[in-house]
């Protein structure tokens, strides 16, 4: 039985629900009573215990091979799209095809949202990373040397460029006041696995690349779910690129 029937008003399109962060998002959304439509390459990699949940619909497909019409049908009726897509962390995943995964999927999600002309902006919630830079005062903590280093990273490592391109597309092309698309780009630091704990959200970069913080995947998932179900959280962070880190231990 749905623990919270009122939450069935939400329908989330989930990309990357078989990943270590995405799987946690999926479970937490279902635990909150939110309906989820997941596009996965293999349903066998979904997290344990979600198969057969009446709130979950799964489509098995290569996300990049979906046509514009198929994407439109996936987005239709959704109030949010969450992407936890990321290149597999091995040589083939990092340097092999596709070099761009996150950016084209974000572009296609936005195109579908705009085509649907929803009465409320569809929320795009994107898993990103602290190597992504937001020009302007909020990331002033990242000085010239670190910006040069992350620039070099983007030149050499395709997933780093992909993550920056996706964020730039939302910031520069979609903008912060579209009537059809709202977005939050979430920037975790070094990902670790633990249960949900206290965490802190910052408007810009807080730590140097040389002294990274930890960010629990479960906390990223918790924040993503709050952006769907808690209107005040969405209002506070729409158009933001929050850095999320685990709260310092007392
Ligand atoms: N490592 C870090 O410390 C760190 C820190 C901050 C941010 N990040 C970012 O966070 C992302 C997510 O992290 P994570 O640990 O949750 O990743 P993960 O467990 O590797 O999950 C990646 C997800 O992307 C999907 N995927 C990978 N390649 C794909 C492709 N070519 N086509 C379609 N789907 C594909 C995977 O699907 P399958 O299950 O089908 O493979 C999986 O669902 C990272 O990729 C990175 O960009 C990482």
CSV table of C-alpha atoms and ligand atoms in Angstrom, one decimal:
chain,number,residue,atom,x,y,z
A,1,UNK,CA,0.0,0.0,0.0
A,2,UNK,CA,1.2,3.5,-0.8
A,3,UNK,CA,2.6,5.0,2.5
A,4,UNK,CA,1.6,8.5,1.3
A,5,UNK,CA,-1.2,8.5,-1.3
A,6,UNK,CA,-1.0,12.4,-1.6
A,7,UNK,CA,2.5,12.0,-3.1
A,8,UNK,CA,1.0,10.0,-6.1
A,9,UNK,CA,0.3,13.5,-7.6
A,10,UNK,CA,4.0,13.4,-8.5
A,11,UNK,CA,5.4,11.5,-11.4
A,12,UNK,CA,9.1,11.4,-11.9
A,13,UNK,CA,11.0,10.3,-15.0
A,14,UNK,CA,14.2,8.6,-13.7
A,15,UNK,CA,17.4,8.3,-15.8
A,16,UNK,CA,20.2,6.3,-14.3
A,17,UNK,CA,18.1,4.4,-11.8
A,18,UNK,CA,20.4,1.4,-12.0
A,19,UNK,CA,23.4,3.4,-10.7
A,20,UNK,CA,24.6,3.7,-7.2
A,21,UNK,CA,23.1,7.1,-6.7
A,22,UNK,CA,20.1,6.6,-9.0
A,23,UNK,CA,19.1,3.3,-7.3
A,24,UNK,CA,19.0,5.1,-4.0
A,25,UNK,CA,16.9,7.9,-5.5
A,26,UNK,CA,14.5,5.4,-7.0
A,27,UNK,CA,14.0,3.6,-3.7
A,28,UNK,CA,13.6,6.8,-1.7
A,29,UNK,CA,11.0,8.1,-4.2
A,30,UNK,CA,9.0,4.9,-4.0
A,31,UNK,CA,9.3,4.9,-0.1
A,32,UNK,CA,7.9,8.4,-0.2
A,33,UNK,CA,4.9,7.2,-2.3
A,34,UNK,CA,6.0,9.0,-5.5
A,35,UNK,CA,5.2,7.4,-8.9
A,36,UNK,CA,8.3,6.8,-11.0
A,37,UNK,CA,8.9,6.0,-14.7
A,38,UNK,CA,12.4,4.6,-15.1
A,39,UNK,CA,14.3,4.3,-18.4
A,40,UNK,CA,17.1,1.7,-17.9
A,41,UNK,CA,19.4,-0.3,-20.1
A,42,UNK,CA,18.8,-3.4,-18.1
A,43,UNK,CA,16.0,-3.9,-15.6
A,44,UNK,CA,18.1,-6.6,-14.0
A,45,UNK,CA,20.3,-3.9,-12.6
A,46,UNK,CA,17.5,-2.1,-10.8
A,47,UNK,CA,18.0,-2.0,-7.0
A,48,UNK,CA,16.7,-5.0,-5.0
A,49,UNK,CA,13.1,-4.8,-3.9
A,50,UNK,CA,11.7,-2.3,-6.4
A,51,UNK,CA,10.5,-4.8,-9.1
A,52,UNK,CA,6.8,-5.2,-9.0
A,53,UNK,CA,6.2,-2.0,-7.0
A,54,UNK,CA,2.9,-0.6,-8.4
A,55,UNK,CA,4.3,2.9,-8.3
A,56,UNK,CA,7.1,2.0,-10.7
A,57,UNK,CA,7.0,1.6,-14.5
A,58,UNK,CA,10.1,0.5,-16.3
A,59,UNK,CA,11.1,0.9,-19.9
A,60,UNK,CA,14.2,-1.0,-21.1
A,61,UNK,CA,16.0,1.0,-23.7
A,62,UNK,CA,19.3,2.7,-24.5
A,63,UNK,CA,18.4,6.2,-23.4
A,64,UNK,CA,20.5,7.8,-26.2
A,65,UNK,CA,18.6,5.8,-28.9
A,66,UNK,CA,15.2,7.1,-27.9
A,67,UNK,CA,13.6,9.2,-30.7
A,68,UNK,CA,12.2,12.6,-29.9
A,69,UNK,CA,8.7,11.2,-30.0
A,70,UNK,CA,9.5,8.4,-27.6
A,71,UNK,CA,11.2,10.9,-25.2
A,72,UNK,CA,8.1,13.1,-25.4
A,73,UNK,CA,5.9,10.2,-24.4
A,74,UNK,CA,8.2,9.4,-21.5
A,75,UNK,CA,8.1,13.0,-20.3
A,76,UNK,CA,4.4,13.5,-20.8
A,77,UNK,CA,2.6,13.7,-17.4
A,78,UNK,CA,5.8,14.0,-15.4
A,79,UNK,CA,6.4,16.9,-13.0
A,80,UNK,CA,10.1,16.1,-12.6
A,81,UNK,CA,12.9,14.4,-14.4
A,82,UNK,CA,15.9,13.2,-12.4
A,83,UNK,CA,19.1,12.3,-14.1
A,84,UNK,CA,21.8,10.3,-12.2
A,85,UNK,CA,23.4,9.2,-15.5
A,86,UNK,CA,27.2,9.1,-15.4
A,87,UNK,CA,29.9,7.4,-17.5
A,88,UNK,CA,31.0,4.1,-16.0
A,89,UNK,CA,34.1,4.6,-14.0
A,90,UNK,CA,36.5,2.4,-16.0
A,91,UNK,CA,38.8,3.1,-19.0
A,92,UNK,CA,36.1,2.1,-21.6
A,93,UNK,CA,33.4,4.2,-19.8
A,94,UNK,CA,35.6,7.2,-19.4
A,95,UNK,CA,37.3,7.3,-22.8
A,96,UNK,CA,35.1,5.2,-25.0
A,97,UNK,CA,31.8,6.1,-26.8
A,98,UNK,CA,29.6,7.8,-26.0
A,99,UNK,CA,31.7,10.8,-25.1
A,100,UNK,CA,28.5,12.8,-24.4
A,101,UNK,CA,25.8,11.1,-22.4
A,102,UNK,CA,24.4,13.5,-19.8
A,103,UNK,CA,24.3,16.6,-22.1
A,104,UNK,CA,22.2,15.0,-24.9
A,105,UNK,CA,19.8,13.5,-22.4
A,106,UNK,CA,19.3,16.8,-20.7
A,107,UNK,CA,18.9,18.6,-24.0
A,108,UNK,CA,16.3,16.0,-25.1
A,109,UNK,CA,14.5,16.2,-21.7
A,110,UNK,CA,14.3,20.0,-22.0
A,111,UNK,CA,13.1,19.8,-25.7
A,112,UNK,CA,10.3,17.4,-24.6
A,113,UNK,CA,9.3,19.6,-21.7
A,114,UNK,CA,9.2,22.7,-23.9
A,115,UNK,CA,7.2,20.8,-26.6
A,116,UNK,CA,4.6,19.7,-24.0
A,117,UNK,CA,4.1,23.3,-22.7
A,118,UNK,CA,3.2,22.3,-19.2
A,119,UNK,CA,1.2,24.7,-17.0
A,120,UNK,CA,4.0,24.4,-14.3
A,121,UNK,CA,7.7,24.1,-15.3
A,122,UNK,CA,8.9,20.5,-15.3
A,123,UNK,CA,11.7,20.1,-12.8
A,124,UNK,CA,15.0,18.8,-14.1
A,125,UNK,CA,17.2,17.6,-11.3
A,126,UNK,CA,20.7,16.8,-12.5
A,127,UNK,CA,23.5,14.8,-10.8
A,128,UNK,CA,26.7,16.7,-11.5
A,129,UNK,CA,30.0,17.2,-9.7
A,130,UNK,CA,32.1,19.8,-8.0
A,131,UNK,CA,34.5,19.8,-11.0
A,132,UNK,CA,31.7,21.7,-12.7
A,133,UNK,CA,32.1,25.5,-12.5
A,134,UNK,CA,29.5,28.2,-12.3
A,135,UNK,CA,30.8,31.5,-13.6
A,136,UNK,CA,30.3,34.4,-11.3
A,137,UNK,CA,30.4,35.3,-7.7
A,138,UNK,CA,29.0,32.1,-6.2
A,139,UNK,CA,32.0,30.0,-7.2
A,140,UNK,CA,34.6,32.8,-6.4
A,141,UNK,CA,36.2,30.3,-4.0
A,142,UNK,CA,37.6,28.5,-7.0
A,143,UNK,CA,40.7,30.5,-8.0
A,144,UNK,CA,42.6,30.7,-11.3
A,145,UNK,CA,44.8,27.7,-10.6
A,146,UNK,CA,41.9,25.4,-9.8
A,147,UNK,CA,39.9,26.7,-12.8
A,148,UNK,CA,42.9,26.0,-15.1
A,149,UNK,CA,43.1,22.4,-13.6
A,150,UNK,CA,39.4,21.7,-14.1
A,151,UNK,CA,39.7,23.2,-17.6
A,152,UNK,CA,42.6,20.7,-18.3
A,153,UNK,CA,40.4,17.9,-16.9
A,154,UNK,CA,37.6,18.8,-19.4
A,155,UNK,CA,40.1,18.9,-22.3
A,156,UNK,CA,41.4,15.4,-21.4
A,157,UNK,CA,38.5,13.5,-19.8
A,158,UNK,CA,35.3,13.4,-21.8
A,159,UNK,CA,32.9,12.8,-18.9
A,160,UNK,CA,34.2,16.0,-17.2
A,161,UNK,CA,33.4,18.0,-20.3
A,162,UNK,CA,30.0,16.3,-20.6
A,163,UNK,CA,29.1,17.3,-17.0
A,164,UNK,CA,30.2,20.9,-17.6
A,165,UNK,CA,28.3,21.1,-21.0
A,166,UNK,CA,25.1,19.8,-19.4
A,167,UNK,CA,25.3,22.5,-16.7
A,168,UNK,CA,26.2,25.2,-19.2
A,169,UNK,CA,23.2,24.2,-21.4
A,170,UNK,CA,20.8,24.6,-18.5
A,171,UNK,CA,22.4,27.9,-17.2
A,172,UNK,CA,23.0,29.6,-20.5
A,173,UNK,CA,20.5,28.2,-22.9
A,174,UNK,CA,17.5,27.3,-20.8
A,175,UNK,CA,18.0,30.0,-18.3
A,176,UNK,CA,16.4,30.4,-14.9
A,177,UNK,CA,13.0,31.7,-15.7
A,178,UNK,CA,11.6,29.4,-18.4
A,179,UNK,CA,7.9,28.8,-18.1
A,180,UNK,CA,8.3,25.2,-19.1
A,181,UNK,CA,11.6,24.0,-17.5
A,182,UNK,CA,13.0,24.6,-14.0
A,183,UNK,CA,16.3,23.0,-13.0
A,184,UNK,CA,18.7,22.3,-10.2
A,185,UNK,CA,22.3,21.1,-10.9
A,186,UNK,CA,23.5,19.2,-7.8
A,187,UNK,CA,27.2,19.1,-7.2
A,188,UNK,CA,28.4,16.4,-4.8
A,189,UNK,CA,32.1,16.2,-3.8
A,190,UNK,CA,33.8,12.8,-3.4
A,191,UNK,CA,31.0,10.2,-3.4
A,192,UNK,CA,30.8,7.7,-0.6
A,193,UNK,CA,28.3,5.1,0.6
A,194,UNK,CA,26.4,5.4,3.9
A,195,UNK,CA,22.9,5.9,5.1
A,196,UNK,CA,21.2,9.3,5.0
A,197,UNK,CA,23.0,11.6,7.5
A,198,UNK,CA,23.0,15.3,8.2
A,199,UNK,CA,24.3,17.2,5.2
A,200,UNK,CA,25.0,20.8,4.2
A,201,UNK,CA,24.0,22.6,1.0
A,202,UNK,CA,26.1,25.5,-0.3
A,203,UNK,CA,25.4,27.9,-3.1
A,204,UNK,CA,28.9,27.6,-4.5
A,205,UNK,CA,32.2,25.8,-4.2
A,206,UNK,CA,33.4,25.5,-0.6
A,207,UNK,CA,36.5,23.2,-0.6
A,208,UNK,CA,39.6,23.2,-2.7
A,209,UNK,CA,40.3,20.3,-5.1
A,210,UNK,CA,43.3,19.4,-2.9
A,211,UNK,CA,41.1,18.9,0.2
A,212,UNK,CA,37.8,17.4,-1.0
A,213,UNK,CA,34.8,16.8,1.2
A,214,UNK,CA,32.8,13.6,1.3
A,215,UNK,CA,29.3,13.4,0.0
A,216,UNK,CA,27.1,10.3,0.7
A,217,UNK,CA,25.1,9.1,-2.3
A,218,UNK,CA,22.2,8.5,0.0
A,219,UNK,CA,22.3,12.2,0.9
A,220,UNK,CA,22.3,13.3,-2.7
A,221,UNK,CA,19.3,11.0,-3.2
A,222,UNK,CA,17.5,12.5,-0.2
A,223,UNK,CA,18.0,16.1,-1.5
A,224,UNK,CA,16.8,15.1,-5.0
A,225,UNK,CA,13.6,13.6,-3.5
A,226,UNK,CA,13.1,16.7,-1.4
A,227,UNK,CA,13.3,18.8,-4.6
A,228,UNK,CA,10.4,16.8,-5.8
A,229,UNK,CA,8.2,16.5,-2.8
A,230,UNK,CA,9.0,19.6,-0.7
A,231,UNK,CA,7.8,22.8,-2.4
A,232,UNK,CA,10.0,25.1,-0.1
A,233,UNK,CA,13.1,23.1,-1.0
A,234,UNK,CA,12.4,23.5,-4.7
A,235,UNK,CA,11.6,27.2,-4.3
A,236,UNK,CA,14.9,27.7,-2.5
A,237,UNK,CA,17.1,26.0,-5.0
A,238,UNK,CA,15.5,26.3,-8.5
A,239,UNK,CA,18.1,27.6,-10.9
A,240,UNK,CA,20.9,26.8,-8.4
A,241,UNK,CA,23.9,24.6,-8.6
A,242,UNK,CA,24.2,23.6,-4.9
A,243,UNK,CA,27.3,21.9,-3.6
A,244,UNK,CA,26.2,19.1,-1.2
A,245,UNK,CA,28.6,17.7,1.4
A,246,UNK,CA,28.1,15.6,4.5
A,247,UNK,CA,27.9,17.6,7.6
A,248,UNK,CA,31.1,17.8,9.6
A,249,UNK,CA,31.2,15.2,12.4
A,250,UNK,CA,30.9,16.8,15.8
B,1,LIG,N1,32.9,9.4,-8.3
B,1,LIG,C1,32.7,10.5,-7.6
B,1,LIG,O1,33.3,10.7,-6.5
B,1,LIG,C2,31.8,11.5,-8.1
B,1,LIG,C3,31.7,12.7,-7.4
B,1,LIG,C4,30.8,13.6,-7.8
B,1,LIG,C5,29.9,13.4,-8.9
B,1,LIG,N2,30.1,12.3,-9.7
B,1,LIG,C6,29.2,12.1,-10.8
B,1,LIG,O2,28.0,11.3,-10.4
B,1,LIG,C7,27.7,10.4,-11.4
B,1,LIG,C8,26.9,9.2,-10.9
B,1,LIG,O3,27.6,8.6,-9.9
B,1,LIG,P1,27.3,7.1,-9.5
B,1,LIG,O4,28.3,6.6,-8.6
B,1,LIG,O5,25.9,7.0,-9.0
B,1,LIG,O6,27.4,6.4,-10.9
B,1,LIG,P2,27.1,4.9,-11.4
B,1,LIG,O7,26.8,4.0,-10.2
B,1,LIG,O8,28.3,4.5,-12.3
B,1,LIG,O9,25.8,5.0,-12.3
B,1,LIG,C9,25.8,5.4,-13.6
B,1,LIG,C10,24.5,5.3,-14.2
B,1,LIG,O10,24.6,5.8,-15.6
B,1,LIG,C11,24.2,4.7,-16.5
B,1,LIG,N3,25.0,4.7,-17.7
B,1,LIG,C12,26.4,4.7,-17.8
B,1,LIG,N4,26.8,4.7,-19.0
B,1,LIG,C13,25.6,4.8,-19.8
B,1,LIG,C14,25.4,4.8,-21.2
B,1,LIG,N5,26.4,4.8,-22.1
B,1,LIG,N6,24.1,4.9,-21.6
B,1,LIG,C15,23.1,4.9,-20.7
B,1,LIG,N7,23.3,4.8,-19.4
B,1,LIG,C16,24.5,4.8,-18.9
B,1,LIG,C17,24.4,3.4,-15.7
B,1,LIG,O11,23.5,2.5,-16.3
B,1,LIG,P3,23.9,0.9,-16.3
B,1,LIG,O12,23.5,0.4,-15.0
B,1,LIG,O13,23.1,0.4,-17.4
B,1,LIG,O14,25.4,0.8,-16.6
B,1,LIG,C18,24.0,3.9,-14.3
B,1,LIG,O15,22.6,3.8,-14.2
B,1,LIG,C19,29.1,10.0,-11.9
B,1,LIG,O16,29.1,9.4,-13.2
B,1,LIG,C20,29.8,11.4,-12.0
B,1,LIG,O17,29.4,12.1,-13.2
B,1,LIG,C21,31.0,11.3,-9.3
